[in-house]
Short mmCIF file of C-alpha atoms in Angstrom, two decimals:
data_model
loop_
_atom_site.label_atom_id
_atom_site.label_comp_id
_atom_site.label_asym_id
_atom_site.label_seq_id
_atom_site.Cartn_x
_atom_site.Cartn_y
_atom_site.Cartn_z
CA MET A 1 0.17 -0.11 -0.11
CA LYS A 2 2.37 2.45 0.67
CA SER A 3 5.56 1.74 -1.17
CA PRO A 4 8.15 4.75 0.08
CA LEU A 5 7.58 5.75 3.89
CA ARG A 6 4.78 7.84 3.04
CA THR A 7 3.30 8.84 0.11
CA GLU A 8 3.73 11.89 0.53
CA MET A 9 7.50 11.81 1.42
CA VAL A 10 8.70 10.80 -2.13
CA ARG A 11 11.44 12.47 -3.22
CA LEU A 12 11.00 15.02 -6.32
CA GLY A 13 13.75 12.39 -8.27
CA GLU A 14 12.02 9.57 -7.55
CA LEU A 15 8.66 10.83 -9.05
CA HIS A 16 8.94 8.65 -11.74
CA SER A 17 9.48 5.39 -10.45
CA TRP A 18 6.78 6.18 -7.60
CA ILE A 19 4.29 6.69 -10.13
CA SER A 20 4.76 3.73 -12.06
CA THR A 21 4.53 1.59 -8.80
CA CYS A 22 1.00 3.42 -8.40
CA SER A 23 -2.07 1.36 -9.49
CA PHE A 24 -4.40 3.58 -11.73
CA SER A 25 -7.28 1.26 -11.96
CA PRO A 26 -10.66 2.35 -10.48
CA GLN A 27 -9.82 0.40 -7.32
CA GLY A 28 -6.77 2.08 -7.00
CA LEU A 29 -7.28 5.69 -7.27
CA LEU A 30 -10.57 4.85 -4.88
CA GLY A 31 -8.09 3.38 -2.57
CA ALA A 32 -5.72 6.11 -2.97
CA VAL A 33 -8.83 8.78 -2.29
CA GLN A 34 -9.93 6.88 0.66
CA ARG A 35 -6.26 6.94 2.35
CA ALA A 36 -6.04 10.68 1.39
CA TRP A 37 -9.23 11.26 3.42
CA ASN A 38 -8.14 8.63 6.20
CA SER A 39 -5.20 10.28 7.18
CA TYR A 40 -6.49 13.68 6.35
CA CYS A 41 -9.34 12.95 9.28
CA ALA A 42 -6.44 11.09 11.64
CA LYS A 43 -4.99 14.31 11.34
CA TYR A 44 -7.27 17.32 11.45
CA ILE A 45 -10.27 16.04 12.89
CA HIS A 46 -10.12 13.04 15.45
CA VAL A 47 -8.31 14.60 17.70
CA LYS A 48 -8.91 15.39 21.26
CA GLN A 49 -8.48 19.33 20.98
CA GLY A 50 -9.18 20.58 17.19
CA GLY A 51 -9.24 23.91 15.82
CA PRO A 52 -11.04 25.85 13.30
CA ALA A 53 -8.37 24.64 11.07
CA GLY A 54 -10.29 21.43 10.19
CA ILE A 55 -13.41 22.53 8.57
CA SER A 56 -11.55 25.63 7.48
CA MET A 57 -9.27 23.73 5.02
CA LEU A 58 -12.24 21.65 3.45
CA LEU A 59 -14.37 25.06 3.13
CA ALA A 60 -11.05 26.80 1.46
CA GLY A 61 -10.70 23.77 -0.81
CA TYR A 62 -14.13 23.57 -1.62
CA CYS A 63 -14.41 27.36 -2.67
CA LEU A 64 -11.22 27.10 -4.65
CA LEU A 65 -12.75 24.21 -6.41
CA SER A 66 -16.43 26.07 -7.26
CA TYR A 67 -14.48 28.89 -8.78
CA GLY A 68 -12.02 26.39 -10.84
CA TRP A 69 -15.35 25.13 -12.15
CA ASN A 70 -17.16 28.28 -12.47
CA TYR A 71 -14.23 30.04 -14.02
CA GLN A 72 -15.36 30.13 -17.97
CA HIS A 73 -18.20 32.12 -15.84
CA PHE A 74 -16.32 34.49 -14.13
CA LYS A 75 -14.54 35.40 -17.14
CA ARG A 76 -16.93 36.82 -18.86
CA HIS A 77 -17.38 39.41 -16.31
CA ARG A 78 -13.84 40.79 -16.29
CA TRP A 79 -13.24 44.60 -15.72
CA ARG A 80 -10.33 45.09 -18.61
CA LYS A 81 -10.04 43.55 -21.24
CA TYR A 82 -5.93 43.52 -21.80
CA HIS A 83 -3.89 42.65 -19.04
CA ARG B 1 -6.71 -4.91 0.31
CA ALA B 2 -8.73 -2.30 -1.10
CA LEU B 3 -12.15 -3.72 0.39
CA CYS B 4 -10.73 -3.48 3.53
CA PRO B 5 -13.85 -2.51 5.73
CA LEU B 6 -14.26 1.49 5.55
CA VAL B 7 -13.13 2.47 9.45
CA PRO B 8 -11.84 5.94 9.56
CA SER B 9 -9.65 6.23 12.59
CA ALA B 10 -9.29 2.25 12.97
CA PRO B 11 -5.49 1.41 13.44
CA ALA B 12 -3.32 -0.70 11.10
CA ALA B 13 -4.01 -3.77 13.05
CA LEU B 14 -7.85 -3.47 12.50
CA ARG B 15 -7.24 -3.04 8.88
CA ALA B 16 -4.79 -6.35 8.50
CA LEU B 17 -7.40 -8.72 9.62
CA PRO B 18 -9.19 -10.69 6.92
CA PRO B 19 -12.35 -9.09 6.05
CA PRO B 20 -15.59 -10.56 7.75
CA VAL B 21 -18.38 -12.41 5.83
CA ALA B 22 -21.48 -11.73 6.96
CA VAL B 23 -23.39 -14.99 7.46
CA GLY B 24 -26.89 -13.82 8.35
CA VAL B 25 -26.43 -11.12 11.65
CA LEU B 26 -23.36 -13.19 12.64
CA HIS B 27 -20.02 -12.68 11.53
CA THR B 28 -19.04 -16.30 12.15
CA THR B 29 -16.04 -16.71 9.64
CA ARG B 30 -13.33 -14.52 11.15
CA PRO B 31 -11.26 -15.96 13.67
CA LEU B 32 -11.91 -14.30 16.75
CA HIS B 33 -9.01 -13.71 19.41
CA THR B 34 -6.20 -15.29 16.99
CA THR B 35 -3.90 -12.59 17.10
CA GLN B 36 -1.47 -11.91 19.90
CA GLN B 37 -2.08 -8.24 19.93
CA SER B 38 -5.31 -7.24 21.58
CA LEU B 39 -7.30 -4.47 19.79
CA ALA B 40 -8.59 -3.09 23.21
CA PRO B 41 -7.92 -0.71 24.59
CA VAL B 42 -8.20 1.12 21.43
CA PRO B 43 -5.62 3.75 21.37
CA PRO B 44 -6.49 7.18 22.71
CA LEU B 45 -6.78 10.21 20.21
CA PRO B 46 -3.88 12.29 19.72
CA GLU B 47 -4.17 15.46 21.91
CA LYS B 48 -3.42 17.85 19.50
CA GLY B 49 -4.02 18.33 15.54
CA GLY B 50 -1.70 18.72 12.38
CA GLU B 51 -0.33 22.70 12.70
CA VAL B 52 -1.87 24.75 10.77
CA ARG B 53 -1.29 28.80 10.59
CA HIS B 54 -3.55 31.31 9.79
CA GLY B 55 -6.49 28.69 10.04
CA LEU B 56 -5.73 27.92 6.41
CA ILE B 57 -2.08 26.16 5.62
CA PRO B 58 -0.65 23.74 7.04
CA GLU B 59 2.83 24.42 8.80
CA GLU B 60 4.12 21.48 6.60
CA PHE B 61 4.00 23.62 3.37
CA PHE B 62 6.49 26.15 5.44
CA GLN B 63 8.71 23.79 6.75
CA PHE B 64 8.93 22.60 3.05
CA LEU B 65 10.02 26.14 1.80
CA TYR B 66 11.82 27.55 4.76
CA PRO B 67 15.13 25.54 4.09
CA LYS B 68 15.52 27.32 0.16
CA THR B 69 13.47 30.59 1.31
CA GLY B 70 13.41 31.02 4.52
CA VAL B 71 10.70 32.44 7.13
CA THR B 72 9.47 34.99 4.85
CA GLY B 73 9.55 32.87 1.63
CA PRO B 74 5.67 31.19 2.26
CA TYR B 75 4.47 34.93 2.68
CA MET B 76 6.25 36.53 -0.62
CA LEU B 77 4.80 33.58 -2.63
CA GLY B 78 0.98 34.32 -1.15
CA THR B 79 1.69 37.87 -1.76
CA GLY B 80 3.05 37.38 -5.44
CA LEU B 81 0.39 34.78 -6.03
CA LEU B 82 -2.62 37.09 -5.02
CA LEU B 83 -1.03 40.08 -6.89
CA TYR B 84 -0.54 37.76 -9.97
CA PHE B 85 -4.62 36.32 -10.33
CA LEU B 86 -5.84 40.10 -9.62
CA SER B 87 -3.52 41.70 -11.97
CA LYS B 88 -4.12 38.91 -14.80
CA GLU B 89 -7.63 39.11 -13.55
CA ILE B 90 -7.53 35.20 -13.28
CA TYR B 91 -9.43 36.06 -9.39
CA VAL B 92 -12.25 38.50 -11.14
CA VAL B 93 -13.56 40.84 -8.14
CA ASN B 94 -16.89 41.27 -8.47
CA HIS B 95 -20.14 41.08 -6.03
CA GLU B 96 -19.01 37.87 -4.53
CA THR B 97 -15.68 39.25 -3.34
CA ALA B 98 -17.87 41.56 -1.41
CA ALA B 99 -19.52 39.13 0.30
CA ALA B 100 -16.76 36.73 0.71
CA ALA B 101 -14.97 39.70 2.83
CA CYS B 102 -17.95 40.17 5.17
CA ILE B 103 -18.45 36.67 5.67
CA LEU B 104 -14.60 35.98 6.64
CA GLY B 105 -14.79 39.09 8.47
CA VAL B 106 -17.75 38.13 10.85
CA ILE B 107 -16.20 34.25 10.95
CA ILE B 108 -13.05 35.92 12.13
CA TYR B 109 -14.39 38.23 14.53
CA GLY B 110 -16.72 35.06 15.74
CA ILE B 111 -13.83 32.07 16.53
CA LYS B 112 -11.73 34.72 17.61
CA LYS B 113 -14.37 36.31 20.15
CA PHE B 114 -15.67 32.78 21.05
CA GLY B 115 -13.39 30.28 20.05
CA ALA B 116 -12.06 29.43 23.31
CA ASP B 117 -15.32 29.58 25.13
CA VAL B 118 -16.73 27.25 22.47
CA ALA B 119 -13.83 24.79 23.22
CA ALA B 120 -13.92 24.64 26.98
CA PHE B 121 -17.54 23.93 26.79
CA ALA B 122 -16.59 21.13 24.47
CA ASP B 123 -13.67 19.90 26.52
CA LYS B 124 -15.76 20.15 29.73
CA LEU B 125 -18.97 17.90 27.47
CA ASN B 126 -15.76 15.34 26.75
CA GLU B 127 -14.39 15.17 30.41
CA GLU B 128 -18.12 14.46 31.76
CA LYS B 129 -18.48 11.42 29.49
CA LEU B 130 -15.01 10.59 30.52
CA ALA B 131 -15.50 11.21 34.11
CA SER B 132 -18.67 8.90 33.90
CA ALA B 133 -17.02 6.03 32.09
CA ARG B 134 -13.99 6.34 34.39
CA ALA B 135 -16.45 6.50 37.71
CA MET B 136 -17.97 3.27 35.94
CA LYS B 137 -14.99 1.04 36.05
CA SER B 138 -13.82 2.46 39.35
CA GLU B 139 -16.97 1.94 41.02
CA SER B 140 -17.05 -1.72 39.30
CA ILE B 141 -13.65 -2.20 40.52
CA GLU B 142 -14.67 -1.49 44.06
CA THR B 143 -17.54 -3.65 44.05
CA LEU B 144 -15.11 -6.28 42.79
CA GLN B 145 -12.48 -5.67 45.29
CA LYS B 146 -15.19 -5.32 48.01
CA ALA B 147 -16.87 -8.66 46.66
CA ILE B 148 -13.09 -10.40 47.13
CA GLU B 149 -12.56 -8.96 50.84
CA GLU B 150 -15.58 -10.65 51.60
CA GLU B 151 -14.96 -13.81 50.10
CA LYS B 152 -11.62 -13.64 52.11
CA LYS B 153 -13.48 -12.78 55.24
CA GLU B 154 -15.69 -15.81 54.59
CA GLN B 155 -12.91 -17.96 54.58
CA TRP B 156 -11.97 -16.74 57.71
CA ARG B 157 -15.09 -17.35 58.77
CA ALA B 158 -15.31 -20.92 57.30
CA GLU B 159 -11.76 -21.60 59.37
CA GLY B 160 -13.42 -21.60 62.28
CA ARG B 161 -16.00 -24.46 61.71
CA SER B 162 -14.13 -26.49 64.43
CA TYR B 163 -15.00 -23.71 67.63
CA LEU B 164 -18.51 -24.31 66.00
CA PHE B 165 -18.44 -27.90 66.18
CA ASP B 166 -17.06 -28.06 69.79
CA ALA B 167 -19.35 -25.54 71.08
CA LYS B 168 -22.26 -28.23 69.78
CA ARG B 169 -20.54 -30.98 70.95
CA ASN B 170 -20.35 -28.99 74.12
CA ASN B 171 -23.58 -28.12 74.46
CA ILE B 172 -25.36 -31.75 73.59
CA ALA B 173 -22.82 -33.19 76.27
CA MET B 174 -24.20 -30.80 78.32
CA LEU B 175 -27.87 -31.77 77.76
CA LEU B 176 -26.88 -35.51 78.10
CA GLU B 177 -25.46 -34.56 81.31
CA ALA B 178 -28.45 -32.27 82.73
CA ASN B 179 -31.11 -35.46 81.37
CA TYR B 180 -29.32 -38.00 83.29
CA ARG B 181 -28.88 -36.13 86.43
CA GLU B 182 -32.81 -35.37 86.20
CA ARG B 183 -33.69 -38.96 85.97
CA LEU B 184 -31.49 -39.52 88.76
CA LEU B 185 -32.91 -37.43 90.47
CA MET B 186 -36.54 -38.67 89.66
CA VAL B 187 -35.21 -42.06 90.62
CA TYR B 188 -34.15 -40.94 94.19
CA THR B 189 -37.49 -39.11 94.66
CA GLU B 190 -39.54 -42.08 93.66
CA VAL B 191 -37.45 -44.41 95.62
CA LYS B 192 -37.55 -41.86 98.82
CA LYS B 193 -41.46 -41.45 98.17
CA ARG B 194 -41.63 -45.50 98.74
CA LEU B 195 -39.61 -45.73 101.59
CA ASP B 196 -41.31 -42.80 103.42
CA TYR B 197 -44.71 -44.27 102.63
CA GLN B 198 -42.83 -47.63 104.52
CA VAL B 199 -41.71 -45.22 107.18
CA ALA B 200 -45.44 -43.61 107.99
CA MET B 201 -47.12 -46.54 107.29
CA GLN B 202 -45.10 -48.18 110.74
CA ASN B 203 -44.96 -44.92 112.59
CA LEU B 204 -49.09 -44.56 111.98
CA LYS B 205 -49.43 -48.39 112.82
CA ARG B 206 -47.47 -47.80 116.27
CA GLN B 207 -49.16 -44.70 117.14
CA LYS B 208 -52.76 -45.84 116.43
CA GLU B 209 -51.17 -49.18 119.22
CA GLN B 210 -50.26 -46.57 121.38
CA ASP B 211 -53.39 -44.84 121.39
CA HIS B 212 -55.02 -47.95 121.66
CA MET B 213 -53.54 -48.78 124.26
CA ILE B 214 -53.67 -45.69 126.29
CA GLN B 215 -57.63 -45.02 125.79
CA TRP B 216 -57.90 -48.60 127.03
CA VAL B 217 -55.74 -48.26 130.04
CA GLU B 218 -57.72 -44.97 130.76
CA LYS B 219 -60.42 -46.60 130.41
CA SER B 220 -59.57 -49.51 132.80
CA VAL B 221 -58.57 -47.45 134.99
CA ILE B 222 -61.46 -45.08 135.39
CA GLN B 223 -63.64 -48.28 135.54
CA SER B 224 -61.48 -49.44 138.33
CA ILE B 225 -61.75 -46.10 140.49
CA THR B 226 -64.64 -47.55 142.81
CA PRO B 227 -67.19 -44.80 144.20
CA GLN B 228 -65.40 -45.16 147.91
CA GLN B 229 -62.06 -44.10 146.67
CA GLN B 230 -63.80 -41.59 144.87
CA LYS B 231 -65.06 -40.08 148.16
CA GLU B 232 -60.99 -40.56 149.50
CA SER B 233 -59.40 -38.57 146.71
CA ILE B 234 -61.68 -35.79 147.31
CA ALA B 235 -61.30 -35.48 151.08
CA LYS B 236 -58.08 -35.23 150.39
CA CYS B 237 -57.87 -32.76 147.63
CA ILE B 238 -60.03 -30.51 150.10
CA LEU B 239 -57.60 -30.91 152.94
CA ASP B 240 -54.94 -29.98 150.93
CA LEU B 241 -56.84 -26.93 149.67
CA LYS B 242 -57.02 -25.80 152.95
CA ALA B 243 -53.60 -26.09 153.73
CA LEU B 244 -52.34 -24.30 150.72
CA SER B 245 -55.16 -21.62 151.47
CA LYS B 246 -53.47 -21.49 154.81
CA SER B 247 -50.33 -21.06 153.61
CA ALA B 248 -51.41 -18.11 151.18
CA HIS B 249 -52.94 -16.28 153.94
CA ALA B 250 -49.73 -16.49 155.57
CA ALA B 251 -47.53 -15.16 152.82
CA VAL B 252 -50.04 -12.13 152.28
#
């Protein structure tokens, strides 16, 4: 499951070899998503004294995602034509 | 492996077990209690979460950039990115920006003002739950210890059964002795009654014989007193009385 120590600690030079060991099947991707979500929960939410950080990061990510999805709509409301 | 059960914060040991297959309601095919490592008690939750700066950016990002850019690196990166997005209008300023700014302001004000109180309240709730669980545990431990002490006391009491039996044996011996003496006394009184009866009979007989003889002697004596003898005795008595009266007069 975890090839080097942790998925996040892969060095930049080893990115190619690490990507080749990843499984990109739907099950593999689902497992990766699940692991990521579990590690996020374990780190920021399932603690005795969590702060606003846990939910605020999720909300910020949601804001960014929704802005990204609606970017074409926002592009039409620019103030200047040439930047 | 990918189909492991969706338990969010389970330790690695739980995920390493083979997945259960439900037969009806009971999960019977997963072997229970076969591993050395016991899964209870569950390890406690970590005290504090991951460090996050300004509530949004995890500390790891700052640490990641620190060796190359020092302390101000991430802030310069953030400012530069922000200015780039604004100037190139990749981020467009519209009415939603104003709304977002107001909402963010209110949220930050609320968190800064009431954050500590809410955190203390939640901690208090947690503490109460833990305290009640701990109280239950200590209570059951206390009752079990009391039961152990009571059991030891009962065992100690059971050691004294020899004394109990001795006392009972003494009681029985005393009862037997008392009974024996009662019967002895009864025998004695009965025998004495019979002997007393015999003695009384003999006394009665002798007394009756004596009385009868006395009566017979008196009767015969009275019969034998002739009238002449009676006169003589009366005259003698009168002479005696006169003599007595003379002596009495003389004395007075």
